Coordinates of C-alpha atoms in Angstrom, one line a residue:
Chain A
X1 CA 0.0 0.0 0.0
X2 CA 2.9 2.3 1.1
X3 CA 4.6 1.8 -2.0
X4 CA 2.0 2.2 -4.2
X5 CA 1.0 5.6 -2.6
X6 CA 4.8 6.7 -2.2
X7 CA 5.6 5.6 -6.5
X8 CA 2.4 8.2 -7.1
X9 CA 3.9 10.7 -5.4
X10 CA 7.3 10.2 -6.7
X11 CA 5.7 10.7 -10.3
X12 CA 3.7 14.0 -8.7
X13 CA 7.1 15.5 -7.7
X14 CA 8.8 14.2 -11.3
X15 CA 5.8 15.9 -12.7
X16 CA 6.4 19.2 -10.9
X17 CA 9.4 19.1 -11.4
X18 CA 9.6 18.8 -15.1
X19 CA 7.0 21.4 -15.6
X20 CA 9.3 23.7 -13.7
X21 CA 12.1 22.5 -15.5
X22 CA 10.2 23.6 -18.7
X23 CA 9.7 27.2 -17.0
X24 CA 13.6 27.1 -16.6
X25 CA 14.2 25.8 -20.3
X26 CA 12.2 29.1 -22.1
X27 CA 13.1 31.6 -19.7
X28 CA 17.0 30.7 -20.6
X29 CA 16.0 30.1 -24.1
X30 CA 14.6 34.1 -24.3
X31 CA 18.1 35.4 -22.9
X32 CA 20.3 33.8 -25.3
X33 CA 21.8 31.4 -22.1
X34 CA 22.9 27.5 -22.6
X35 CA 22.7 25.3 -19.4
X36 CA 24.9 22.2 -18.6
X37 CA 24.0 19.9 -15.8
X38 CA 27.0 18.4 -14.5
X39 CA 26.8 15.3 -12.3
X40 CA 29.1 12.9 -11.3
X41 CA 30.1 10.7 -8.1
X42 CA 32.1 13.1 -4.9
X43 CA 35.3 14.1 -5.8
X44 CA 35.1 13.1 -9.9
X45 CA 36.5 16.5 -10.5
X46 CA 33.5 18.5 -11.0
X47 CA 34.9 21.5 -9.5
X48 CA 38.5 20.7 -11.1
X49 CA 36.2 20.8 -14.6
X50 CA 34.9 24.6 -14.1
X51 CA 38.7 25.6 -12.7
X52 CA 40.1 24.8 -15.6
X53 CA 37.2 25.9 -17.8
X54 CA 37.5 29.1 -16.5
X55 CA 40.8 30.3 -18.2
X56 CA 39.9 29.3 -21.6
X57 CA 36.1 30.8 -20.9
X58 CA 38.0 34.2 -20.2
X59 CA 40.3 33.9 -22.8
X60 CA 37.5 33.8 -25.3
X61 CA 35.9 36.4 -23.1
X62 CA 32.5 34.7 -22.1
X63 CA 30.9 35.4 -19.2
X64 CA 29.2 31.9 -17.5
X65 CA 27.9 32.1 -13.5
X66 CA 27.8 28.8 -11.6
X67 CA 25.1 27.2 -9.6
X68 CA 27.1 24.8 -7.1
X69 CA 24.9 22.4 -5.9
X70 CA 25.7 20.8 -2.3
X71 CA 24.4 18.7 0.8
X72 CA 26.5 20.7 2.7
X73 CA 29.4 23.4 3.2
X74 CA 30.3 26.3 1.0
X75 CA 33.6 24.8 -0.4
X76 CA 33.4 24.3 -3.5
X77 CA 31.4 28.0 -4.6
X78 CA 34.7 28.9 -2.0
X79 CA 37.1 27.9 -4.4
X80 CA 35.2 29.1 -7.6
X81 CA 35.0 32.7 -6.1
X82 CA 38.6 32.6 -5.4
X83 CA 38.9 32.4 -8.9
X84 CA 36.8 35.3 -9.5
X85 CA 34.0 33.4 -11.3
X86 CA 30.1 34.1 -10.2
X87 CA 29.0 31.3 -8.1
X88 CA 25.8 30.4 -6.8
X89 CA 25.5 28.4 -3.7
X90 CA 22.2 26.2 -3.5
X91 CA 22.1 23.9 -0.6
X92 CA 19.8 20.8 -0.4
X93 CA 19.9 20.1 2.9
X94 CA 20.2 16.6 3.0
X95 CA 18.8 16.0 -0.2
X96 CA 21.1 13.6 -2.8
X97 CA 20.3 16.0 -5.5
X98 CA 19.1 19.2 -7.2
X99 CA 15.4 19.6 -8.6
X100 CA 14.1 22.9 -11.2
X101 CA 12.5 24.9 -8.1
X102 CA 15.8 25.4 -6.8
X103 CA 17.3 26.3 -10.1
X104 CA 14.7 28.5 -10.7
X105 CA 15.1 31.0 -7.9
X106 CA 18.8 30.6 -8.4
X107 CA 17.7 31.9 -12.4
X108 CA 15.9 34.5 -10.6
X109 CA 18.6 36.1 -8.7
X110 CA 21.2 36.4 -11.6
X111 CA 21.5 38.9 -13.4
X112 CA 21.3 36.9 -16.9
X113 CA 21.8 39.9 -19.3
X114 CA 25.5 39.9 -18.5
X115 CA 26.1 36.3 -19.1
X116 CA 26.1 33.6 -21.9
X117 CA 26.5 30.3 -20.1
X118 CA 25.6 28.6 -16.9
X119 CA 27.1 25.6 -15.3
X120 CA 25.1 23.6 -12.6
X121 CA 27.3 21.6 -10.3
X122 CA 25.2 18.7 -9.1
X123 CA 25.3 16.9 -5.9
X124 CA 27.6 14.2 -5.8
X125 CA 26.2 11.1 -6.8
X126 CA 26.1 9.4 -10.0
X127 CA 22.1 7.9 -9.5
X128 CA 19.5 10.1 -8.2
X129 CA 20.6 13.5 -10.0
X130 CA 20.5 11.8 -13.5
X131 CA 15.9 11.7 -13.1
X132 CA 15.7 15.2 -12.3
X133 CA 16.2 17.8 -15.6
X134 CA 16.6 21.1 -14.4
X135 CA 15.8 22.9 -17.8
X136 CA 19.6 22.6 -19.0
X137 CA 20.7 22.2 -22.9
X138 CA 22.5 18.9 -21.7
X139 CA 23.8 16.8 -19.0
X140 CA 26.9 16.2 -19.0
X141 CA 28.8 12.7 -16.9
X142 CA 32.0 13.6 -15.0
X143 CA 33.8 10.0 -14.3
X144 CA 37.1 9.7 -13.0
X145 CA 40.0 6.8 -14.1
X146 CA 40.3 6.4 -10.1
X147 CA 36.6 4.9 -10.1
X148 CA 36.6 2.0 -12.5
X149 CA 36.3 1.0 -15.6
X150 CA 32.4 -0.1 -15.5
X151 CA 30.1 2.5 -13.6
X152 CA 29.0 3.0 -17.3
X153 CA 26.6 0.1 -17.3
X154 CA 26.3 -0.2 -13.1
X155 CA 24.8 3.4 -13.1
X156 CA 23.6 3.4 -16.4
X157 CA 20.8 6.6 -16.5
X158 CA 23.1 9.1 -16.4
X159 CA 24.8 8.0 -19.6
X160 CA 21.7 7.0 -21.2
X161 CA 21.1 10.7 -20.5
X162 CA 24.2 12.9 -21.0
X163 CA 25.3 14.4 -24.2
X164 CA 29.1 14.2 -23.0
X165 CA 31.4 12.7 -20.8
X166 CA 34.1 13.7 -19.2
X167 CA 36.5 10.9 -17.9
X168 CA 39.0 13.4 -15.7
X169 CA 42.0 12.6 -13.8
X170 CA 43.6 11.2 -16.8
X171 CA 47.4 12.4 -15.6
X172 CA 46.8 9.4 -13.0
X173 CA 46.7 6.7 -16.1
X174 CA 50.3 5.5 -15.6
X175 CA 49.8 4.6 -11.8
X176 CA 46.4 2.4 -12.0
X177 CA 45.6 -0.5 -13.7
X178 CA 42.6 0.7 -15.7
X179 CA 41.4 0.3 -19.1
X180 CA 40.5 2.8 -20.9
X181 CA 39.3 1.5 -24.0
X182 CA 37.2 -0.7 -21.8
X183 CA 35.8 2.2 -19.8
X184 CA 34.4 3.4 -24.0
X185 CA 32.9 0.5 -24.6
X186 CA 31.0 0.3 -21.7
X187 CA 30.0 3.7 -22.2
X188 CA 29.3 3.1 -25.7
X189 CA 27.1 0.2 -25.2
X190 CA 24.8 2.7 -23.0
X191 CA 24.8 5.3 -25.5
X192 CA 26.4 5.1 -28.7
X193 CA 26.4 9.1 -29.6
X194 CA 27.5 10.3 -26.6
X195 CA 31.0 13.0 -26.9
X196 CA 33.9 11.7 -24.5
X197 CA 36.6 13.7 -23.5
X198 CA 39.7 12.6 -21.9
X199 CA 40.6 15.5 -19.7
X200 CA 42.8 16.9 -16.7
X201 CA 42.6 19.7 -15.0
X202 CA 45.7 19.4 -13.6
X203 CA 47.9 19.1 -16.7
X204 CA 45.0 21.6 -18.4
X205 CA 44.9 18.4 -20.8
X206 CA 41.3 18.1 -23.2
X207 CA 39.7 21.4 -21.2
X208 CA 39.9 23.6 -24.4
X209 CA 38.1 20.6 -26.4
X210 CA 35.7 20.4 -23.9
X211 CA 35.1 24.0 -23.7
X212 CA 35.0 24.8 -27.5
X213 CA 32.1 21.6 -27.4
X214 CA 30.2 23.6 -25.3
X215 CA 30.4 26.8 -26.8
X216 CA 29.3 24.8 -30.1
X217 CA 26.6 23.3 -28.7
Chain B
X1 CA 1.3 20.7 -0.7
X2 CA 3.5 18.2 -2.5
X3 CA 6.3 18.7 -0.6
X4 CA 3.8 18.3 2.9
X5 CA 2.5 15.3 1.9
X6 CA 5.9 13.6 0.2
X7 CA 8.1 14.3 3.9
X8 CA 5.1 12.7 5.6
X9 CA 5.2 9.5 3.0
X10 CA 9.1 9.8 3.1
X11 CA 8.9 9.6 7.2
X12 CA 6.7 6.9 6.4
X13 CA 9.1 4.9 4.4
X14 CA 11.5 5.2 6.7
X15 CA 9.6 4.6 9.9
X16 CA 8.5 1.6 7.9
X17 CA 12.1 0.6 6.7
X18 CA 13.3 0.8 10.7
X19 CA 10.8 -1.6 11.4
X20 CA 12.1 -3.9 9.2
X21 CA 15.6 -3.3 10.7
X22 CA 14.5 -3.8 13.9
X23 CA 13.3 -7.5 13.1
X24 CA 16.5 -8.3 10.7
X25 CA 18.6 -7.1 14.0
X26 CA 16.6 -9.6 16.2
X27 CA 17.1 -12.4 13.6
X28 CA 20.6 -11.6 13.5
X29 CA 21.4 -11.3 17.0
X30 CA 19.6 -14.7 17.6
X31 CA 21.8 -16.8 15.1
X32 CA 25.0 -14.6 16.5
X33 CA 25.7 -12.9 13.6
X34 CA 27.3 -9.7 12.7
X35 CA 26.3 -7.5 10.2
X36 CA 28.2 -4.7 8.5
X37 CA 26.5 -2.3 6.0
X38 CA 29.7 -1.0 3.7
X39 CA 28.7 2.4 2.2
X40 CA 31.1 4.9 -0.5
X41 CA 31.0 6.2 -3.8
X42 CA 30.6 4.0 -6.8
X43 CA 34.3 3.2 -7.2
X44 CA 35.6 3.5 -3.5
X45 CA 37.0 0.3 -3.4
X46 CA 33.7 -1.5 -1.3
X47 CA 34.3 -4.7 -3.9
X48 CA 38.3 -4.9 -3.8
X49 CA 38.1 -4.3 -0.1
X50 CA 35.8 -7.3 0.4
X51 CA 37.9 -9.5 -1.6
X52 CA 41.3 -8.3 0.3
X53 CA 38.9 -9.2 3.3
X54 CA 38.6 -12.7 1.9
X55 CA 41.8 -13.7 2.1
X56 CA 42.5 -13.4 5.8
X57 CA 38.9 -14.2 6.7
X58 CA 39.9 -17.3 5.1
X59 CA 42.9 -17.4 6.7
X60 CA 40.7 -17.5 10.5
X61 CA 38.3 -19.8 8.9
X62 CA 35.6 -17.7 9.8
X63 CA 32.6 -18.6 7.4
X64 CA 30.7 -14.9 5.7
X65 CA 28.6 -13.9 3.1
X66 CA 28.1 -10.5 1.1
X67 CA 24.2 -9.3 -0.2
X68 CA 25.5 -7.2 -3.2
X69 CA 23.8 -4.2 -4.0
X70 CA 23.6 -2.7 -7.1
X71 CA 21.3 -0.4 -9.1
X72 CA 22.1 -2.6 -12.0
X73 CA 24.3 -5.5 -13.2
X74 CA 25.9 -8.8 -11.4
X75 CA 29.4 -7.4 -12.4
X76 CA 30.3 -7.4 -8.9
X77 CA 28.9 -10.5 -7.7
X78 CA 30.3 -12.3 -10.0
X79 CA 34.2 -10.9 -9.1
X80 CA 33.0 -12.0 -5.4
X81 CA 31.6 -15.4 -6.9
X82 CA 34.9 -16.3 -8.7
X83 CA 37.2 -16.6 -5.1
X84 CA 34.6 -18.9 -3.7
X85 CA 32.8 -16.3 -1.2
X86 CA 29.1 -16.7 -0.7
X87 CA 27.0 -13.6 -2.6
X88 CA 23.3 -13.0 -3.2
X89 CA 22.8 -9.9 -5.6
X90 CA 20.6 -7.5 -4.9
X91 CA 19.2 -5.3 -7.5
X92 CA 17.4 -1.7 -6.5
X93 CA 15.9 -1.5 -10.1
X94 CA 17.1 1.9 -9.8
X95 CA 16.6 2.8 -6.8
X96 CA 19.6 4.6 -5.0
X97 CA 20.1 2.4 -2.1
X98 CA 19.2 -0.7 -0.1
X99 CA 16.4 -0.5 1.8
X100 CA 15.9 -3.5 5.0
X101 CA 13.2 -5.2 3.1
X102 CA 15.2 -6.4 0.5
X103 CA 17.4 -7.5 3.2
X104 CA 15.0 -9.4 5.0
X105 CA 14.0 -11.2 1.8
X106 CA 17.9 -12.0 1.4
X107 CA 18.0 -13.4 4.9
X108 CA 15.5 -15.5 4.7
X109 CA 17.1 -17.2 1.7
X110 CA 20.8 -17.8 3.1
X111 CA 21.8 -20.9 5.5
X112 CA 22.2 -18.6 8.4
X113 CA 23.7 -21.4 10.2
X114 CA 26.6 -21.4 8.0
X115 CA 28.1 -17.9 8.3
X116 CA 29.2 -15.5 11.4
X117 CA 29.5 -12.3 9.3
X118 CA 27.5 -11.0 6.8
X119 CA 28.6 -7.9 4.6
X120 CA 26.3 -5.8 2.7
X121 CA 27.9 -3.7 0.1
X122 CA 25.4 -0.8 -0.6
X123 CA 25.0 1.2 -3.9
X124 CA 27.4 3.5 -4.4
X125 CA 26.5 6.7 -2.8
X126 CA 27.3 8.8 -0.1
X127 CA 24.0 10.3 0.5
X128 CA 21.2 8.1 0.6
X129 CA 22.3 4.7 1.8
X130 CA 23.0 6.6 5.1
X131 CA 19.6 7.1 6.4
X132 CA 18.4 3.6 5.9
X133 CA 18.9 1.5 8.4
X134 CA 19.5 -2.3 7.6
X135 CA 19.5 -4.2 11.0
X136 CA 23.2 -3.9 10.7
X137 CA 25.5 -3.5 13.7
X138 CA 27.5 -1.1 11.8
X139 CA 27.6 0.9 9.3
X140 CA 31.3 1.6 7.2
X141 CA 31.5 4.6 5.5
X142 CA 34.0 3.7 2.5
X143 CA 36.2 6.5 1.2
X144 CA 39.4 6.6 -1.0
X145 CA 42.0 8.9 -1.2
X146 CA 41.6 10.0 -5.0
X147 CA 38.2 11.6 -3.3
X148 CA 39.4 14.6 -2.0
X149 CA 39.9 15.8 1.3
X150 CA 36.8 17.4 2.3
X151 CA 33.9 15.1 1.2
X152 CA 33.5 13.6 5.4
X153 CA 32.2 17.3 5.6
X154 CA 30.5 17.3 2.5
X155 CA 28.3 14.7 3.0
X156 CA 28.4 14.5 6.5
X157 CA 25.6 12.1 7.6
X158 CA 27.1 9.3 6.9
X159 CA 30.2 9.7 8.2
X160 CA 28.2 10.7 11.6
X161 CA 26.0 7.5 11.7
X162 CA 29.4 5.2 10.4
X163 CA 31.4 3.2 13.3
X164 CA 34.3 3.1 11.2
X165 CA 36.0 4.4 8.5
X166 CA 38.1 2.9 5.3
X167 CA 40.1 5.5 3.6
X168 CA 41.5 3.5 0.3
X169 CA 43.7 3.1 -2.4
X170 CA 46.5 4.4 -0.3
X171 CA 48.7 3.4 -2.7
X172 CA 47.8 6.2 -5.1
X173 CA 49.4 8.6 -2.1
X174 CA 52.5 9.1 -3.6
X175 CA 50.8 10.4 -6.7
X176 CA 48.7 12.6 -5.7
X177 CA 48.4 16.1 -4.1
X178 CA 46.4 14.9 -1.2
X179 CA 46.5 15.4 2.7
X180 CA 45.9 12.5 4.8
X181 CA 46.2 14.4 8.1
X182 CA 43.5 17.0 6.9
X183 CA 41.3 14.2 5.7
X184 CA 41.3 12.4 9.5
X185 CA 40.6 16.1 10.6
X186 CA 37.7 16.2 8.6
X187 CA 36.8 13.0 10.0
X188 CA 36.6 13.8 13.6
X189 CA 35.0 17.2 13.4
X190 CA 31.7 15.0 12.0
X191 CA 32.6 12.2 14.7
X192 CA 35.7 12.1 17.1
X193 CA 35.2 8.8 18.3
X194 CA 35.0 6.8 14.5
X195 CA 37.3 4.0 14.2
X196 CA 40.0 4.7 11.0
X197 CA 41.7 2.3 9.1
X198 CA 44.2 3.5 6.1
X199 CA 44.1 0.8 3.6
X200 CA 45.0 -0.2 0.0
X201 CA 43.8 -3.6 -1.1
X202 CA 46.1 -3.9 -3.9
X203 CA 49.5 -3.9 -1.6
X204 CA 47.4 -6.5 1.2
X205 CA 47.8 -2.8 3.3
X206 CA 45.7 -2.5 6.5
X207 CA 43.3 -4.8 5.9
X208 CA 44.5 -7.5 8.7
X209 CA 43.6 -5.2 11.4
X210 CA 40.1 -3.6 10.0
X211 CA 39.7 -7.6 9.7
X212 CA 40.5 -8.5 13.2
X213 CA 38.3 -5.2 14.2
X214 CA 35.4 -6.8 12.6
X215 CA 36.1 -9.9 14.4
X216 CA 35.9 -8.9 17.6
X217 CA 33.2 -5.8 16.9

């Protein structure tokens, strides 16, 4: 009985939450703004990403803002503001992802004339973020070399859903026994047209591919 | 409204889910056996870990078995299967962590006569699997070194409910720019009195004495 009344309501909140989502899609659409959902298992690198994003972002002189997603702590939009980027904090509070509502007052806040892109910084966790769209152009996986070659197909809905992947920490190849051709075709067998990068953000290593990508988009 | 009604049916789930517990704790206790609910981030290291654990659990001929969670695929049931330990998978269909009723089911359909330990290795995720109890007598937060320093902090919950902590894959230390001491201090400010044991399964590293701690938990 439980379960039957808590799947309804798990479609209700889906429900509302994609209508918002919607909201979020057309008001971004109207200023000329792409979205990208990052989401990714704690400590893939998803703040590494946007560190090293940022120098070639300014270097081609467009202006993004960053909604940092977290359970808890300010770190993260910390170490993004050191860096002079606009950061958004938006705390869950316990909650093992982001939904639209929260996006959407986030949206409301910015001032969205003076920028072109946005990047949302999911919660950590490669499951529960990937059923929640938050009105961005795409999601995109962040997967690091240290975490094995098969979350592909053990987490599989994020990658059924991403545009792009990101598999970071790459500079760490030599010291691990990991296969990285085997870590493709897992990916590939999920979804076949996805866009992998090899990146890191330490050696500044795939970033400007990745970045010209999105400016594409 | 939605968001009244889903925290009651969520409190409901889990009021539910700790009843559940509360029975798998009685069964356990009854047949003298300990349970340990392992809990990380897809990739932490919860599958090598348990078969680094095999080796000297082996070695004490003292009998276990592992209920295998995963959102999807057997891929690490069947690494488990291949050195002989006992395994019963359990699939979430999605769902973004164990819950006790699958345990109980699981339970049910071992020779509890045969075993004195039983560890569950939860989906990977740092958030969720946290707030569900599983009639466990601990739970193990699971955390490696090419994590970061800061995600006890983070995603603090878990490292608050855990008894003991498994920071792994030291061997990557040398490699990375990563501090250990600042990591433990994470640790304690969440939860001074949590057991920590630096490991790396690959090098046979630590894993005698988190062994003999489970033993005589």
């Amino acid at each position: 009985m439980l379960n039957n009344i808590s799947i309804k309501i798990y479609r209700d909140i889906l429900h509302e939450n994609n209508s918002i989502a919607r909201e979020n899609k057309s008001l971004l659409k109207n200023k000329m703004i792409k979205m990208f959902n990052l989401i990714g298992s704690p400590g893939a690198g998803k703040t590494s990403l946007l560190e090293g994003l940022n120098k070639h972002l300014l270097n081609k002189k467009i202006r993004f803002a960053v909604l940092e997603g977290d359970v808890e702590t300010t770190r993260d939009s910390e170490r993004l503001d050191k860096l002079g980027i606009k950061v958004s904090q938006l705390l869950t509070g316990g909650s093992c992802h982001l939904e639209a509502s929260l996006i959407h007052q986030a949206l409301n806040d910015l001032d969205l004339s003076a920028i072109k892109l946005i990047f949302v910084e999911n919660v950590g966790n490669m499951v529960c973020p990937a059923e929640f769209d938050l009105g961005e152009d795409a999601k995109i996986a962040v997967l690091s070399v240290t975490e094995g070659e098969d979350k592909p197909i053990k987490y599989p809905l994020l990658f059924h859903e991403a545009k792009a992947v990101i598999i970071t920490k790459t500079d760490l190849l030599p010291h691990l026994k990991y296969d990285l051709d085997s870590t493709i075709g897992f990916i590939h067998e999920i979804n076949s047209k996805i866009k992998i990068f090899q990146v890191s953000a330490l050696m500044d290593r795939g970033i400007l591919d990745f970045c010209e990508w999105i400016i594409n988009y």
